[in-house]
């Protein structure tokens, strides 16, 4: 354990921008709901209505978790945000742990540190401590924020610390997956797949009474099972702490059993000669990016299928509550609620694809900082062809991702209602997100070309777009704020009127940003 | 005689750091040119400017008759580069990387590739992640040496090789020279420089401090003389090229600049030489002198 404290300080220093962003976004979002709730549901009658409609709808339970009592601002907040906060806290934990363990090992930097006066388990301990600390700060911020907004302190802290405890479990899961393979990307991938699986498992459990027990298998469900503001049970948090301790102990045992740099899953030898496809920059980019494209596509297709299959359940809400319909319509702005629900999910798929586009565009940057760009750019390839090969994935890969997820959602919904004629419309509605996705990818390309050291800001911006799109309408943000996100400008299809104008100007913005990014990259120093 | 690389007054700053501070470098076509200097003296920066990866702030650089920045892509087809710190793609095998880099450069000689793999004893099936530093360098070396190019830019290419592989490397570079290729070799390994290089340039803090053939540089060093004399020495101390003079009764020892050697010996014979040993100048001393001055600065 020697050296752990030094490594924690190193981790905090390296994460001095990203962790505060996570903490502010996750810690302060829920408190802002309270006022919106009071505004939307001013009296007992409207709250009872909300309980009877949204609270009893199994489709919404898949998305948001069980609605125990929506007649109080606290109960509503726990239902509406509890699951998403836990999801994002889990992502934060996963990325933080991998960044300071396997990614360090993968890059060879840990070897340098490992040879110093540093204990065998110091890096893992420092990573867990950093992620756990950040989770705790997020949990306390949520608790303080909600208490400050006038909710009961015990409920506020049960919710906040519940979110933190879910983050802790995935921190520990990530500590285990970091030991399994040699690559940080796979470590993140496996952990995120477990996270996605947890989301789906509890989606089934929360929406199906007979399978209610399934939710107990998912750490993501535990914060809501603590019933904050209703029963304020602390023991599910204890369950999370217990799971964290057991997983972390497993991670420590794995560290002791393997060599530095090695994984537990064995690698296999590669070919002696390169295949013909590996002859140009695009071939190289395809080789480097195909795995990520496949992974994102599978994830998005599964997510789209789940939402497509529950879309019809939303019909149960129709007519029961004017306000809910108003919220759903504002998110989707469509005629029927099913359409508007599907349009809202199309928007979410757009956000997911924007994350992919950002990652695909920034792959060029990680090639550069990994010193793998230099040998390639020292051969007879132009900078333009090298960078456009990677950016092609942000542009074309995003289209592929959206097409498959639109198809998946359309088929799932179409099969459910026995009307496959709807597939086309849903596919179009999903693909309609593409120009907004391109804008997000183009921002990453612009930063890469002009401000390569600030490429992380592209992620922050995607986060802002996501928050505005997912929570902006419910929070009644003002139009100029909503307009910041390119997804605000996409017509909510199916349902809304199709107009070409936003597609044209969003595409134009994307083209200009991509162009500026490429031009900037041509002129700047490499490295 | 044509020049393959001609650099003059090159300046490159990174923020407040002046990495290159008016560097000059001339590499003649067909020679192996040693590029020496302490860590951080600007060798890699110079090579990156020559590759068009960095844009110089001022000064001029010409490479194979072209502008390294403006004509980068064209020039790169005629050269091969081995970085000092080779990073490979973790999921590509060594063989795939060799083929990829060769193809991007415009093709590589299959027979030579096989020959080099054998001579360097490199397993091309291993994935990039699993190679040691030396083996990663071998991958980059095989890719560079199997390409049909006019110029090789090698940035400390052998720093991770074992002595056996070091000698294979030296053989290979000698073969390249015999084929008429030009090599710019940045290195800290003096034996390598002595056996391979026709001319060397020594840089320090972004400036060229010495350049010339090894014989010319040797000339710049000092010979160490130890002598036993019949009478105490006379007039030695006042000679211009004599340094570190130590007199112990009839025993005398000193360093003398090569061009003052004759005058110093003449002064010694005046006192009657009984025995005399002289240590010839070594390159190591020359390098150490330049490297140490850097430390003293």
PDB file of C-alpha atoms in Angstrom, chain A residues 141-307:
ATOM      1  CA  UNK A 141     -24.029  17.083  -2.974  1.00  0.00           C
ATOM      2  CA  UNK A 142     -27.314  15.483  -3.986  1.00  0.00           C
ATOM      3  CA  UNK A 143     -28.292  15.174  -0.329  1.00  0.00           C
ATOM      4  CA  UNK A 144     -27.341  18.738   0.512  1.00  0.00           C
ATOM      5  CA  UNK A 145     -28.914  20.107  -2.683  1.00  0.00           C
ATOM      6  CA  UNK A 146     -32.253  18.392  -2.099  1.00  0.00           C
ATOM      7  CA  UNK A 147     -32.282  19.335   1.586  1.00  0.00           C
ATOM      8  CA  UNK A 148     -31.559  22.897   0.532  1.00  0.00           C
ATOM      9  CA  UNK A 149     -34.459  22.742  -1.910  1.00  0.00           C
ATOM     10  CA  UNK A 150     -36.747  22.026   1.022  1.00  0.00           C
ATOM     11  CA  UNK A 151     -37.014  18.224   1.042  1.00  0.00           C
ATOM     12  CA  UNK A 152     -36.560  16.034   4.111  1.00  0.00           C
ATOM     13  CA  UNK A 153     -32.936  15.572   5.043  1.00  0.00           C
ATOM     14  CA  UNK A 154     -33.129  11.827   5.612  1.00  0.00           C
ATOM     15  CA  UNK A 155     -34.825  11.197   2.256  1.00  0.00           C
ATOM     16  CA  UNK A 156     -32.365  13.499   0.494  1.00  0.00           C
ATOM     17  CA  UNK A 157     -29.368  11.676   1.904  1.00  0.00           C
ATOM     18  CA  UNK A 158     -30.848   8.221   1.364  1.00  0.00           C
ATOM     19  CA  UNK A 159     -31.241   9.150  -2.308  1.00  0.00           C
ATOM     20  CA  UNK A 160     -27.841  10.864  -2.585  1.00  0.00           C
ATOM     21  CA  UNK A 161     -25.891   8.167  -0.786  1.00  0.00           C
ATOM     22  CA  UNK A 162     -27.925   5.508  -2.591  1.00  0.00           C
ATOM     23  CA  UNK A 163     -26.726   6.939  -5.897  1.00  0.00           C
ATOM     24  CA  UNK A 164     -23.202   7.021  -4.518  1.00  0.00           C
ATOM     25  CA  UNK A 165     -23.457   3.399  -3.389  1.00  0.00           C
ATOM     26  CA  UNK A 166     -24.522   2.274  -6.872  1.00  0.00           C
ATOM     27  CA  UNK A 167     -21.529   4.188  -8.207  1.00  0.00           C
ATOM     28  CA  UNK A 168     -19.387   2.352  -5.647  1.00  0.00           C
ATOM     29  CA  UNK A 169     -20.550  -1.074  -6.792  1.00  0.00           C
ATOM     30  CA  UNK A 170     -19.585  -0.286 -10.372  1.00  0.00           C
ATOM     31  CA  UNK A 171     -16.321   1.237  -9.197  1.00  0.00           C
ATOM     32  CA  UNK A 172     -15.555  -2.171  -7.733  1.00  0.00           C
ATOM     33  CA  UNK A 173     -16.834  -4.009 -10.822  1.00  0.00           C
ATOM     34  CA  UNK A 174     -14.497  -1.892 -12.907  1.00  0.00           C
ATOM     35  CA  UNK A 175     -11.653  -2.745 -10.520  1.00  0.00           C
ATOM     36  CA  UNK A 176     -12.270  -6.394 -11.401  1.00  0.00           C
ATOM     37  CA  UNK A 177     -12.679  -5.916 -15.175  1.00  0.00           C
ATOM     38  CA  UNK A 178      -9.450  -3.897 -15.237  1.00  0.00           C
ATOM     39  CA  UNK A 179      -7.643  -7.101 -14.241  1.00  0.00           C
ATOM     40  CA  UNK A 180      -9.154  -9.287 -16.941  1.00  0.00           C
ATOM     41  CA  UNK A 181      -7.713  -8.093 -20.240  1.00  0.00           C
ATOM     42  CA  UNK A 182      -4.634  -6.228 -21.363  1.00  0.00           C
ATOM     43  CA  UNK A 183      -6.469  -3.291 -22.864  1.00  0.00           C
ATOM     44  CA  UNK A 184      -8.210  -0.422 -21.124  1.00  0.00           C
ATOM     45  CA  UNK A 185     -10.779  -0.277 -23.902  1.00  0.00           C
ATOM     46  CA  UNK A 186     -11.871  -3.865 -23.237  1.00  0.00           C
ATOM     47  CA  UNK A 187     -11.861  -3.226 -19.490  1.00  0.00           C
ATOM     48  CA  UNK A 188     -14.262  -0.305 -19.999  1.00  0.00           C
ATOM     49  CA  UNK A 189     -16.250  -2.300 -22.524  1.00  0.00           C
ATOM     50  CA  UNK A 190     -16.836  -5.277 -20.220  1.00  0.00           C
ATOM     51  CA  UNK A 191     -17.761  -3.026 -17.293  1.00  0.00           C
ATOM     52  CA  UNK A 192     -20.160  -0.994 -19.469  1.00  0.00           C
ATOM     53  CA  UNK A 193     -21.731  -4.205 -20.785  1.00  0.00           C
ATOM     54  CA  UNK A 194     -22.371  -5.289 -17.184  1.00  0.00           C
ATOM     55  CA  UNK A 195     -23.862  -1.852 -16.548  1.00  0.00           C
ATOM     56  CA  UNK A 196     -26.101  -2.146 -19.597  1.00  0.00           C
ATOM     57  CA  UNK A 197     -27.140  -5.625 -18.511  1.00  0.00           C
ATOM     58  CA  UNK A 198     -27.979  -4.317 -15.040  1.00  0.00           C
ATOM     59  CA  UNK A 199     -30.132  -1.614 -16.588  1.00  0.00           C
ATOM     60  CA  UNK A 200     -32.055  -4.139 -18.679  1.00  0.00           C
ATOM     61  CA  UNK A 201     -32.491  -6.675 -15.866  1.00  0.00           C
ATOM     62  CA  UNK A 202     -34.003  -4.115 -13.569  1.00  0.00           C
ATOM     63  CA  UNK A 203     -36.096  -2.762 -16.459  1.00  0.00           C
ATOM     64  CA  UNK A 204     -37.791  -6.149 -16.640  1.00  0.00           C
ATOM     65  CA  UNK A 205     -38.029  -6.472 -12.866  1.00  0.00           C
ATOM     66  CA  UNK A 206     -39.407  -2.980 -12.286  1.00  0.00           C
ATOM     67  CA  UNK A 207     -42.105  -3.299 -14.948  1.00  0.00           C
ATOM     68  CA  UNK A 208     -43.269  -6.864 -14.315  1.00  0.00           C
ATOM     69  CA  UNK A 209     -44.841  -7.599 -10.962  1.00  0.00           C
ATOM     70  CA  UNK A 210     -44.193 -11.350 -11.090  1.00  0.00           C
ATOM     71  CA  UNK A 211     -40.506 -10.770 -11.858  1.00  0.00           C
ATOM     72  CA  UNK A 212     -40.013  -8.072  -9.250  1.00  0.00           C
ATOM     73  CA  UNK A 213     -37.201 -10.090  -7.631  1.00  0.00           C
ATOM     74  CA  UNK A 214     -35.069  -9.596 -10.780  1.00  0.00           C
ATOM     75  CA  UNK A 215     -34.435  -5.989  -9.802  1.00  0.00           C
ATOM     76  CA  UNK A 216     -32.597  -7.138  -6.713  1.00  0.00           C
ATOM     77  CA  UNK A 217     -29.971  -8.634  -9.006  1.00  0.00           C
ATOM     78  CA  UNK A 218     -29.202  -5.179 -10.396  1.00  0.00           C
ATOM     79  CA  UNK A 219     -27.159  -2.761  -8.256  1.00  0.00           C
ATOM     80  CA  UNK A 220     -28.659   0.050 -10.334  1.00  0.00           C
ATOM     81  CA  UNK A 221     -32.069  -0.664  -8.813  1.00  0.00           C
ATOM     82  CA  UNK A 222     -30.924  -0.605  -5.202  1.00  0.00           C
ATOM     83  CA  UNK A 223     -30.985   3.189  -4.664  1.00  0.00           C
ATOM     84  CA  UNK A 224     -34.686   3.293  -5.590  1.00  0.00           C
ATOM     85  CA  UNK A 225     -35.371   0.174  -3.543  1.00  0.00           C
ATOM     86  CA  UNK A 226     -34.191   2.164  -0.539  1.00  0.00           C
ATOM     87  CA  UNK A 227     -37.439   4.086  -1.118  1.00  0.00           C
ATOM     88  CA  UNK A 228     -36.068   7.535  -0.412  1.00  0.00           C
ATOM     89  CA  UNK A 229     -38.683  10.032   0.863  1.00  0.00           C
ATOM     90  CA  UNK A 230     -41.113   7.160   1.380  1.00  0.00           C
ATOM     91  CA  UNK A 231     -39.590   4.668   3.783  1.00  0.00           C
ATOM     92  CA  UNK A 232     -35.993   5.930   3.860  1.00  0.00           C
ATOM     93  CA  UNK A 233     -34.541   2.453   4.227  1.00  0.00           C
ATOM     94  CA  UNK A 234     -30.793   2.447   4.693  1.00  0.00           C
ATOM     95  CA  UNK A 235     -30.227  -1.285   4.388  1.00  0.00           C
ATOM     96  CA  UNK A 236     -30.129  -1.517   0.546  1.00  0.00           C
ATOM     97  CA  UNK A 237     -27.193   0.869   0.796  1.00  0.00           C
ATOM     98  CA  UNK A 238     -25.557  -1.610   3.125  1.00  0.00           C
ATOM     99  CA  UNK A 239     -26.119  -4.277   0.477  1.00  0.00           C
ATOM    100  CA  UNK A 240     -24.265  -2.082  -2.008  1.00  0.00           C
ATOM    101  CA  UNK A 241     -21.382  -1.540   0.399  1.00  0.00           C
ATOM    102  CA  UNK A 242     -21.179  -5.291   1.009  1.00  0.00           C
ATOM    103  CA  UNK A 243     -21.145  -6.014  -2.738  1.00  0.00           C
ATOM    104  CA  UNK A 244     -18.481  -3.353  -3.213  1.00  0.00           C
ATOM    105  CA  UNK A 245     -16.300  -4.879  -0.523  1.00  0.00           C
ATOM    106  CA  UNK A 246     -16.602  -8.366  -1.982  1.00  0.00           C
ATOM    107  CA  UNK A 247     -15.869  -7.245  -5.541  1.00  0.00           C
ATOM    108  CA  UNK A 248     -12.931  -5.122  -4.412  1.00  0.00           C
ATOM    109  CA  UNK A 249     -11.524  -8.067  -2.469  1.00  0.00           C
ATOM    110  CA  UNK A 250     -11.811 -10.126  -5.668  1.00  0.00           C
ATOM    111  CA  UNK A 251      -9.959  -7.435  -7.610  1.00  0.00           C
ATOM    112  CA  UNK A 252      -7.139  -7.462  -5.043  1.00  0.00           C
ATOM    113  CA  UNK A 253      -6.820 -11.220  -5.292  1.00  0.00           C
ATOM    114  CA  UNK A 254      -6.616 -10.978  -9.079  1.00  0.00           C
ATOM    115  CA  UNK A 255      -3.898  -8.320  -8.868  1.00  0.00           C
ATOM    116  CA  UNK A 256      -1.842 -10.616  -6.672  1.00  0.00           C
ATOM    117  CA  UNK A 257      -2.198 -13.479  -9.100  1.00  0.00           C
ATOM    118  CA  UNK A 258      -1.105 -11.829 -12.322  1.00  0.00           C
ATOM    119  CA  UNK A 259       1.953 -10.090 -13.779  1.00  0.00           C
ATOM    120  CA  UNK A 260       2.106  -6.363 -14.360  1.00  0.00           C
ATOM    121  CA  UNK A 261       0.789  -5.596 -17.835  1.00  0.00           C
ATOM    122  CA  UNK A 262      -0.763  -9.024 -18.313  1.00  0.00           C
ATOM    123  CA  UNK A 263      -4.426  -9.895 -18.280  1.00  0.00           C
ATOM    124  CA  UNK A 264      -6.172 -13.023 -17.074  1.00  0.00           C
ATOM    125  CA  UNK A 265      -7.757 -13.678 -20.438  1.00  0.00           C
ATOM    126  CA  UNK A 266      -4.910 -14.898 -22.683  1.00  0.00           C
ATOM    127  CA  UNK A 267      -4.004 -13.114 -25.923  1.00  0.00           C
ATOM    128  CA  UNK A 268      -3.507 -15.102 -29.119  1.00  0.00           C
ATOM    129  CA  UNK A 269      -0.831 -14.586 -31.792  1.00  0.00           C
ATOM    130  CA  UNK A 270      -1.563 -12.534 -34.878  1.00  0.00           C
ATOM    131  CA  UNK A 271      -0.827 -13.058 -38.576  1.00  0.00           C
ATOM    132  CA  UNK A 272       2.678 -12.870 -40.082  1.00  0.00           C
ATOM    133  CA  UNK A 273       1.521 -10.712 -42.969  1.00  0.00           C
ATOM    134  CA  UNK A 274      -0.997  -7.892 -43.071  1.00  0.00           C
ATOM    135  CA  UNK A 275      -4.218  -8.545 -44.991  1.00  0.00           C
ATOM    136  CA  UNK A 276      -4.694  -6.611 -48.221  1.00  0.00           C
ATOM    137  CA  UNK A 277      -7.220  -4.362 -46.496  1.00  0.00           C
ATOM    138  CA  UNK A 278      -4.456  -2.932 -44.315  1.00  0.00           C
ATOM    139  CA  UNK A 279      -2.832  -0.926 -47.091  1.00  0.00           C
ATOM    140  CA  UNK A 280      -4.014   2.622 -46.595  1.00  0.00           C
ATOM    141  CA  UNK A 281      -5.084   5.000 -43.856  1.00  0.00           C
ATOM    142  CA  UNK A 282      -8.696   3.964 -44.131  1.00  0.00           C
ATOM    143  CA  UNK A 283      -7.765   0.311 -43.767  1.00  0.00           C
ATOM    144  CA  UNK A 284      -5.855   1.182 -40.600  1.00  0.00           C
ATOM    145  CA  UNK A 285      -8.699   3.313 -39.227  1.00  0.00           C
ATOM    146  CA  UNK A 286     -11.183   0.516 -39.976  1.00  0.00           C
ATOM    147  CA  UNK A 287      -8.985  -1.968 -38.137  1.00  0.00           C
ATOM    148  CA  UNK A 288      -8.699   0.352 -35.137  1.00  0.00           C
ATOM    149  CA  UNK A 289     -12.315   1.491 -35.041  1.00  0.00           C
ATOM    150  CA  UNK A 290     -14.397  -1.485 -36.171  1.00  0.00           C
ATOM    151  CA  UNK A 291     -14.527  -3.056 -32.698  1.00  0.00           C
ATOM    152  CA  UNK A 292     -15.867   0.121 -31.127  1.00  0.00           C
ATOM    153  CA  UNK A 293     -18.430   0.577 -33.909  1.00  0.00           C
ATOM    154  CA  UNK A 294     -19.640  -2.992 -33.441  1.00  0.00           C
ATOM    155  CA  UNK A 295     -19.846  -2.613 -29.658  1.00  0.00           C
ATOM    156  CA  UNK A 296     -21.748   0.674 -29.809  1.00  0.00           C
ATOM    157  CA  UNK A 297     -24.087  -0.710 -32.472  1.00  0.00           C
ATOM    158  CA  UNK A 298     -24.936  -3.795 -30.410  1.00  0.00           C
ATOM    159  CA  UNK A 299     -25.529  -1.641 -27.331  1.00  0.00           C
ATOM    160  CA  UNK A 300     -27.718   0.849 -29.202  1.00  0.00           C
ATOM    161  CA  UNK A 301     -29.672  -1.901 -30.977  1.00  0.00           C
ATOM    162  CA  UNK A 302     -30.475  -3.600 -27.662  1.00  0.00           C
ATOM    163  CA  UNK A 303     -31.468  -0.304 -26.076  1.00  0.00           C
ATOM    164  CA  UNK A 304     -33.633   0.612 -29.088  1.00  0.00           C
ATOM    165  CA  UNK A 305     -35.321  -2.798 -29.048  1.00  0.00           C
ATOM    166  CA  UNK A 306     -36.192  -2.428 -25.361  1.00  0.00           C
ATOM    167  CA  UNK A 307     -37.698   1.005 -25.850  1.00  0.00           C
TER     168      UNK A 307
END
